[in-house]
Amino acid sequence: QVQLVESGGGLVQPGGSLRLSCAASGRLFSTSTMGWYRQAPGKQRELVATITRSGYTNYVDSVKGRFTISKDNAKNTVYLQMNSLKPEDTAVYYCNSYPTPFFTWGQGTQVTVSS
């Protein structure tokens, strides 16, 4: 069973940067499109960015030009570089497969953007 462990979150001021990591226990990146999702308080979980097997990336409009998704197949890790962070980016961030989240959700990593 694949386990996902997200890390790298924290408290950052508006305009700051964070790099999130998602480490998987199994070889899932070679076979799956992976995505970063986020869930803000009182809101539904939403997709933020995806990366395909071949490395093609896609982003929701609200993060285009600010976030970059990447992966390291050898390390079974997906990354999310977040720049120019805004208060509305505050959420718990998760990774999972896309379009169907096949794997058990990890605990997520909290990102708080506040001055």
XYZ file of N, CA, C and O in Angstrom:
460
model
N 0.841 -1.184 0.000
C 0.000 0.000 0.000
C 0.883 1.243 0.000
O 1.780 1.371 0.821
N 0.601 2.145 -0.939
C 1.389 3.364 -1.034
C 1.004 4.316 0.086
O -0.180 4.542 0.342
N 2.012 4.871 0.732
C 1.777 5.901 1.741
C 2.394 7.205 1.266
O 3.495 7.214 0.708
N 1.677 8.285 1.506
C 2.114 9.613 1.099
C 2.418 10.441 2.342
O 1.601 10.484 3.263
N 3.570 11.102 2.336
C 3.965 11.937 3.467
C 4.339 13.310 2.943
O 5.345 13.461 2.232
N 3.523 14.299 3.287
C 3.777 15.669 2.880
C 4.559 16.409 3.955
O 4.368 16.164 5.150
N 5.412 17.334 3.514
C 6.201 18.131 4.450
C 6.581 19.452 3.800
O 6.397 19.629 2.592
N 7.121 20.353 4.608
C 7.636 21.606 4.080
C 6.766 22.820 4.345
O 7.164 23.942 4.006
N 5.612 22.622 4.931
C 4.738 23.757 5.218
C 5.253 24.604 6.368
O 6.267 24.275 7.001
N 4.539 25.692 6.624
C 4.932 26.565 7.720
C 4.219 27.891 7.644
O 3.290 28.071 6.849
N 4.676 28.810 8.472
C 4.133 30.165 8.500
C 5.060 31.073 7.702
O 6.279 31.092 7.942
N 4.493 31.808 6.778
C 5.291 32.685 5.927
C 4.531 33.980 5.700
O 3.299 33.994 5.699
N 5.269 35.063 5.525
C 4.636 36.350 5.258
C 4.192 36.440 3.809
O 4.751 35.747 2.941
N 3.209 37.267 3.527
C 2.805 37.472 2.129
C 4.002 37.862 1.275
O 4.846 38.672 1.693
N 4.069 37.245 0.097
C 5.202 37.471 -0.792
C 6.334 36.480 -0.599
O 7.275 36.442 -1.402
N 6.249 35.679 0.441
C 7.297 34.715 0.727
C 7.181 33.448 -0.097
O 6.296 33.315 -0.961
N 8.080 32.509 0.187
C 8.151 31.260 -0.573
C 8.240 30.054 0.356
O 8.754 30.157 1.474
N 7.750 28.939 -0.136
C 7.892 27.647 0.539
C 8.044 26.572 -0.520
O 7.539 26.720 -1.636
N 8.707 25.496 -0.143
C 8.813 24.328 -1.031
C 8.258 23.123 -0.300
O 8.805 22.698 0.724
N 7.187 22.578 -0.830
C 6.565 21.403 -0.262
C 7.108 20.136 -0.909
O 7.445 20.135 -2.094
N 7.155 19.071 -0.123
C 7.581 17.771 -0.640
C 6.518 16.724 -0.317
O 5.867 16.788 0.721
N 6.393 15.777 -1.213
C 5.490 14.639 -1.007
C 6.279 13.378 -1.308
O 6.597 13.104 -2.471
N 6.592 12.636 -0.282
C 7.358 11.406 -0.439
C 6.413 10.217 -0.412
O 5.525 10.132 0.441
N 6.602 9.315 -1.359
C 5.759 8.124 -1.456
C 6.557 6.879 -1.154
O 7.746 6.808 -1.457
N 5.869 5.919 -0.571
C 6.554 4.694 -0.180
C 6.703 3.718 -1.326
O 7.442 2.758 -1.227
N 5.977 3.950 -2.418
C 6.029 3.011 -3.523
C 6.344 3.687 -4.837
O 6.421 4.909 -4.915
N 6.511 2.893 -5.846
C 6.848 3.426 -7.164
C 5.575 3.872 -7.884
O 5.072 3.169 -8.743
N 5.099 5.048 -7.509
C 3.860 5.483 -8.132
C 4.062 6.537 -9.190
O 3.243 6.715 -10.056
N 5.175 7.227 -9.148
C 5.348 8.331 -10.070
C 5.587 7.880 -11.506
O 5.362 8.620 -12.432
N 6.066 6.664 -11.646
C 6.326 6.190 -13.000
C 5.043 5.773 -13.701
O 5.044 5.559 -14.915
N 3.971 5.636 -12.968
C 2.729 5.144 -13.559
C 1.551 6.096 -13.394
O 0.504 5.882 -13.994
N 1.700 7.134 -12.598
C 0.554 7.973 -12.267
C 0.817 9.439 -12.549
O 1.938 9.917 -12.382
N -0.247 10.130 -12.959
C -0.226 11.579 -12.904
C -0.450 11.959 -11.452
O -1.347 11.427 -10.794
N 0.369 12.836 -10.940
C 0.275 13.249 -9.545
C -0.191 14.695 -9.449
O 0.051 15.507 -10.354
N -0.850 14.977 -8.348
C -1.346 16.333 -8.151
C -1.128 16.804 -6.730
O -1.015 16.003 -5.806
N -1.039 18.117 -6.604
C -1.098 18.759 -5.296
C -2.506 19.335 -5.130
O -3.034 19.974 -6.053
N -3.059 19.098 -3.959
C -4.382 19.584 -3.618
C -4.255 20.443 -2.359
O -3.270 20.336 -1.620
N -5.263 21.245 -2.078
C -5.267 22.004 -0.832
C -6.687 22.146 -0.320
O -7.649 22.118 -1.097
N -6.776 22.285 1.006
C -8.075 22.473 1.636
C -7.966 23.577 2.667
O -7.230 23.448 3.649
N -8.674 24.650 2.405
C -8.721 25.776 3.334
C -9.836 25.541 4.346
O -10.774 24.790 4.081
N -9.759 26.187 5.507
C -10.792 26.007 6.529
C -12.185 26.312 5.989
O -12.402 27.358 5.371
N -13.101 25.380 6.197
C -14.472 25.577 5.770
C -14.717 25.408 4.291
O -15.828 25.659 3.814
N -13.699 24.975 3.555
C -13.848 24.818 2.112
C -13.536 23.395 1.688
O -12.902 22.637 2.419
N -13.980 23.052 0.488
C -13.690 21.723 -0.042
C -12.248 21.651 -0.537
O -11.641 22.659 -0.889
N -11.733 20.448 -0.555
C -10.400 20.234 -1.101
C -10.414 20.552 -2.595
O -11.336 20.174 -3.319
N -9.382 21.250 -3.054
C -9.303 21.638 -4.456
C -7.949 21.267 -5.038
O -6.938 21.225 -4.337
N -7.962 21.027 -6.338
C -6.725 20.717 -7.058
C -5.941 22.002 -7.290
O -6.515 23.040 -7.624
N -4.633 21.919 -7.155
C -3.770 23.080 -7.347
C -2.893 22.920 -8.597
O -2.792 23.838 -9.413
N -2.262 21.756 -8.726
C -1.334 21.546 -9.832
C -1.204 20.054 -10.102
O -1.407 19.240 -9.198
N -0.854 19.716 -11.338
C -0.641 18.315 -11.705
C 0.631 18.165 -12.523
O 1.083 19.117 -13.177
N 1.169 16.943 -12.494
C 2.327 16.616 -13.319
C 2.139 15.199 -13.842
O 1.846 14.276 -13.086
N 2.277 15.028 -15.143
C 2.051 13.730 -15.758
C 3.299 12.861 -15.688
O 4.374 13.298 -15.254
N 3.160 11.632 -16.180
C 4.297 10.707 -16.219
C 5.451 11.310 -17.004
O 6.624 11.139 -16.654
N 5.119 12.018 -18.064
C 6.167 12.576 -18.922
C 6.654 13.939 -18.458
O 7.563 14.509 -19.072
N 6.052 14.454 -17.389
C 6.516 15.722 -16.855
C 5.717 16.936 -17.293
O 6.087 18.070 -16.971
N 4.630 16.709 -18.017
C 3.782 17.844 -18.413
C 3.051 18.359 -17.191
O 2.475 17.597 -16.428
N 3.052 19.681 -17.026
C 2.453 20.278 -15.843
C 1.241 21.132 -16.185
O 1.114 21.642 -17.299
N 0.374 21.286 -15.197
C -0.798 22.127 -15.359
C -1.151 22.728 -13.999
O -0.877 22.109 -12.954
N -1.751 23.932 -14.032
C -2.029 24.656 -12.805
C -3.403 25.295 -12.858
O -3.893 25.673 -13.930
N -3.993 25.464 -11.687
C -5.211 26.256 -11.637
C -4.825 27.718 -11.820
O -3.689 28.122 -11.529
N -5.768 28.506 -12.319
C -5.459 29.885 -12.664
C -4.916 30.690 -11.484
O -4.052 31.554 -11.658
N -5.408 30.405 -10.290
C -5.044 31.215 -9.130
C -3.578 31.078 -8.728
O -3.062 31.904 -7.980
N -2.891 30.041 -9.212
C -1.483 29.851 -8.832
C -0.533 29.917 -10.017
O 0.683 29.830 -9.832
N -1.064 30.060 -11.216
C -0.207 30.117 -12.410
C 0.797 31.251 -12.287
O 0.455 32.365 -11.904
N 2.038 30.932 -12.626
C 3.097 31.927 -12.556
C 3.715 32.070 -11.183
O 4.741 32.734 -11.026
N 3.111 31.443 -10.177
C 3.634 31.532 -8.807
C 4.092 30.179 -8.281
O 5.064 30.103 -7.527
N 3.388 29.124 -8.654
C 3.704 27.773 -8.166
C 4.325 26.947 -9.285
O 3.992 27.109 -10.455
N 5.223 26.036 -8.894
C 5.834 25.115 -9.835
C 5.839 23.712 -9.255
O 6.373 23.494 -8.165
N 5.234 22.774 -9.978
C 5.238 21.376 -9.557
C 6.351 20.646 -10.297
O 6.602 20.904 -11.479
N 7.026 19.754 -9.589
C 8.092 18.966 -10.201
C 8.156 17.625 -9.484
O 7.470 17.418 -8.477
N 8.980 16.727 -10.002
C 9.089 15.419 -9.361
C 10.473 14.841 -9.581
O 11.197 15.216 -10.508
N 10.828 13.928 -8.695
C 12.074 13.181 -8.796
C 11.689 11.711 -8.711
O 11.410 11.204 -7.620
N 11.645 11.043 -9.851
C 11.210 9.646 -9.872
C 12.128 8.750 -9.050
O 11.667 7.812 -8.406
N 13.404 9.041 -9.058
C 14.349 8.209 -8.324
C 14.101 8.282 -6.820
O 14.369 7.325 -6.092
N 13.603 9.428 -6.375
C 13.331 9.609 -4.947
C 11.862 9.404 -4.606
O 11.474 9.562 -3.452
N 11.050 9.081 -5.615
C 9.610 8.923 -5.384
C 9.028 10.126 -4.660
O 8.264 9.992 -3.693
N 9.389 11.302 -5.118
C 8.992 12.538 -4.446
C 8.460 13.545 -5.449
O 9.023 13.699 -6.539
N 7.392 14.195 -5.058
C 6.826 15.297 -5.830
C 6.994 16.580 -5.016
O 6.846 16.554 -3.797
N 7.288 17.659 -5.719
C 7.539 18.931 -5.051
C 6.543 19.989 -5.525
O 6.003 19.908 -6.631
N 6.348 20.986 -4.674
C 5.584 22.164 -5.065
C 6.325 23.387 -4.558
O 6.364 23.634 -3.352
N 6.934 24.099 -5.486
C 7.598 25.353 -5.153
C 6.556 26.454 -5.208
O 5.917 26.648 -6.252
N 6.390 27.156 -4.116
C 5.376 28.202 -4.024
C 6.054 29.539 -3.771
O 6.713 29.709 -2.734
N 5.896 30.455 -4.707
C 6.471 31.793 -4.592
C 5.352 32.834 -4.547
O 4.211 32.540 -4.900
N 5.713 34.025 -4.145
C 4.741 35.132 -4.083
C 3.455 34.702 -3.379
O 2.348 34.947 -3.875
N 3.621 34.095 -2.243
C 2.468 33.556 -1.525
C 1.524 34.653 -1.061
O 1.959 35.766 -0.712
N 0.237 34.313 -1.077
C -0.812 35.241 -0.689
C -1.597 34.656 0.490
O -1.617 33.433 0.664
N -2.267 35.483 1.268
C -3.065 34.959 2.382
C -4.087 33.913 1.934
O -4.362 32.960 2.671
N -4.614 34.061 0.735
C -5.606 33.095 0.243
C -4.999 31.743 -0.119
O -5.729 30.803 -0.440
N -3.673 31.625 -0.065
C -3.028 30.318 -0.263
C -3.002 29.506 1.027
O -2.590 28.338 1.013
N -3.424 30.112 2.125
C -3.448 29.409 3.399
C -4.361 28.198 3.326
O -5.535 28.312 2.964
N -3.811 27.034 3.652
C -4.565 25.780 3.551
C -3.668 24.637 4.010
O -2.460 24.814 4.210
N -4.281 23.471 4.140
C -3.507 22.242 4.293
C -3.304 21.677 2.892
O -4.259 21.535 2.131
N -2.064 21.363 2.561
C -1.712 20.890 1.230
C -1.448 19.381 1.259
O -0.769 18.870 2.158
N -2.001 18.703 0.255
C -1.887 17.258 0.125
C -1.434 16.900 -1.288
O -1.646 17.648 -2.233
N -0.877 15.721 -1.432
C -0.624 15.188 -2.770
C -1.385 13.878 -2.925
O -1.724 13.206 -1.948
N -1.653 13.537 -4.165
C -2.323 12.286 -4.486
C -2.338 12.145 -6.003
O -1.909 13.041 -6.730
N -2.810 11.036 -6.474
C -2.890 10.834 -7.915
C -4.036 11.677 -8.479
O -4.897 12.167 -7.764
N -4.002 11.850 -9.791
C -5.003 12.651 -10.486
C -5.338 11.968 -11.796
O -4.421 11.395 -12.437
N -6.594 11.972 -12.274
C -7.734 12.697 -11.726
C -8.414 12.000 -10.543
O -9.164 12.653 -9.796
N -8.170 10.722 -10.391
C -8.770 10.015 -9.251
C -7.721 9.834 -8.170
O -6.667 9.255 -8.426
N -7.991 10.349 -6.972
C -7.046 10.133 -5.861
C -7.116 8.690 -5.379
O -7.924 8.337 -4.542
N -6.257 7.852 -5.960
C -6.301 6.422 -5.656
C -5.744 6.088 -4.288
O -6.148 5.107 -3.670
N -4.801 6.883 -3.821
C -4.046 6.507 -2.637
C -4.663 7.084 -1.375
O -5.381 8.077 -1.419
N -4.361 6.449 -0.257
C -4.829 6.957 1.022
C -4.219 8.333 1.265
O -3.008 8.506 1.097
N -5.057 9.281 1.638
C -4.555 10.637 1.864
C -3.564 10.663 3.025
O -3.766 10.000 4.050
N -2.497 11.451 2.843
C -1.572 11.652 3.939
C -2.128 12.655 4.923
O -3.277 13.096 4.816
N -1.288 13.057 5.861
C -1.733 14.001 6.891
C -1.732 15.444 6.386
O -2.325 16.330 7.002
N -1.081 15.659 5.260
C -1.001 17.005 4.712
C 0.035 17.845 5.436
O 0.601 17.440 6.462
N 0.282 19.026 4.879
C 1.209 19.962 5.514
C 0.555 21.339 5.502
O 0.039 21.796 4.474
N 0.555 21.985 6.654
C -0.136 23.260 6.821
C 0.714 24.401 6.261
O 1.889 24.547 6.623
N 0.096 25.218 5.433
C 0.718 26.443 4.930
C -0.129 27.616 5.419
O -1.331 27.668 5.144
N 0.516 28.516 6.123
C -0.177 29.701 6.628
C 0.556 30.936 6.130
O 1.759 31.092 6.374
N -0.169 31.779 5.405
C 0.409 33.009 4.874
C -0.222 34.178 5.613
O -1.408 34.462 5.455
N 0.582 34.824 6.423
C 0.057 35.896 7.259
C 1.180 36.813 7.697
O 2.320 36.389 7.875
N 0.829 38.091 7.853
C 1.807 39.049 8.346
C 1.705 39.191 9.860
O 2.451 39.967 10.458
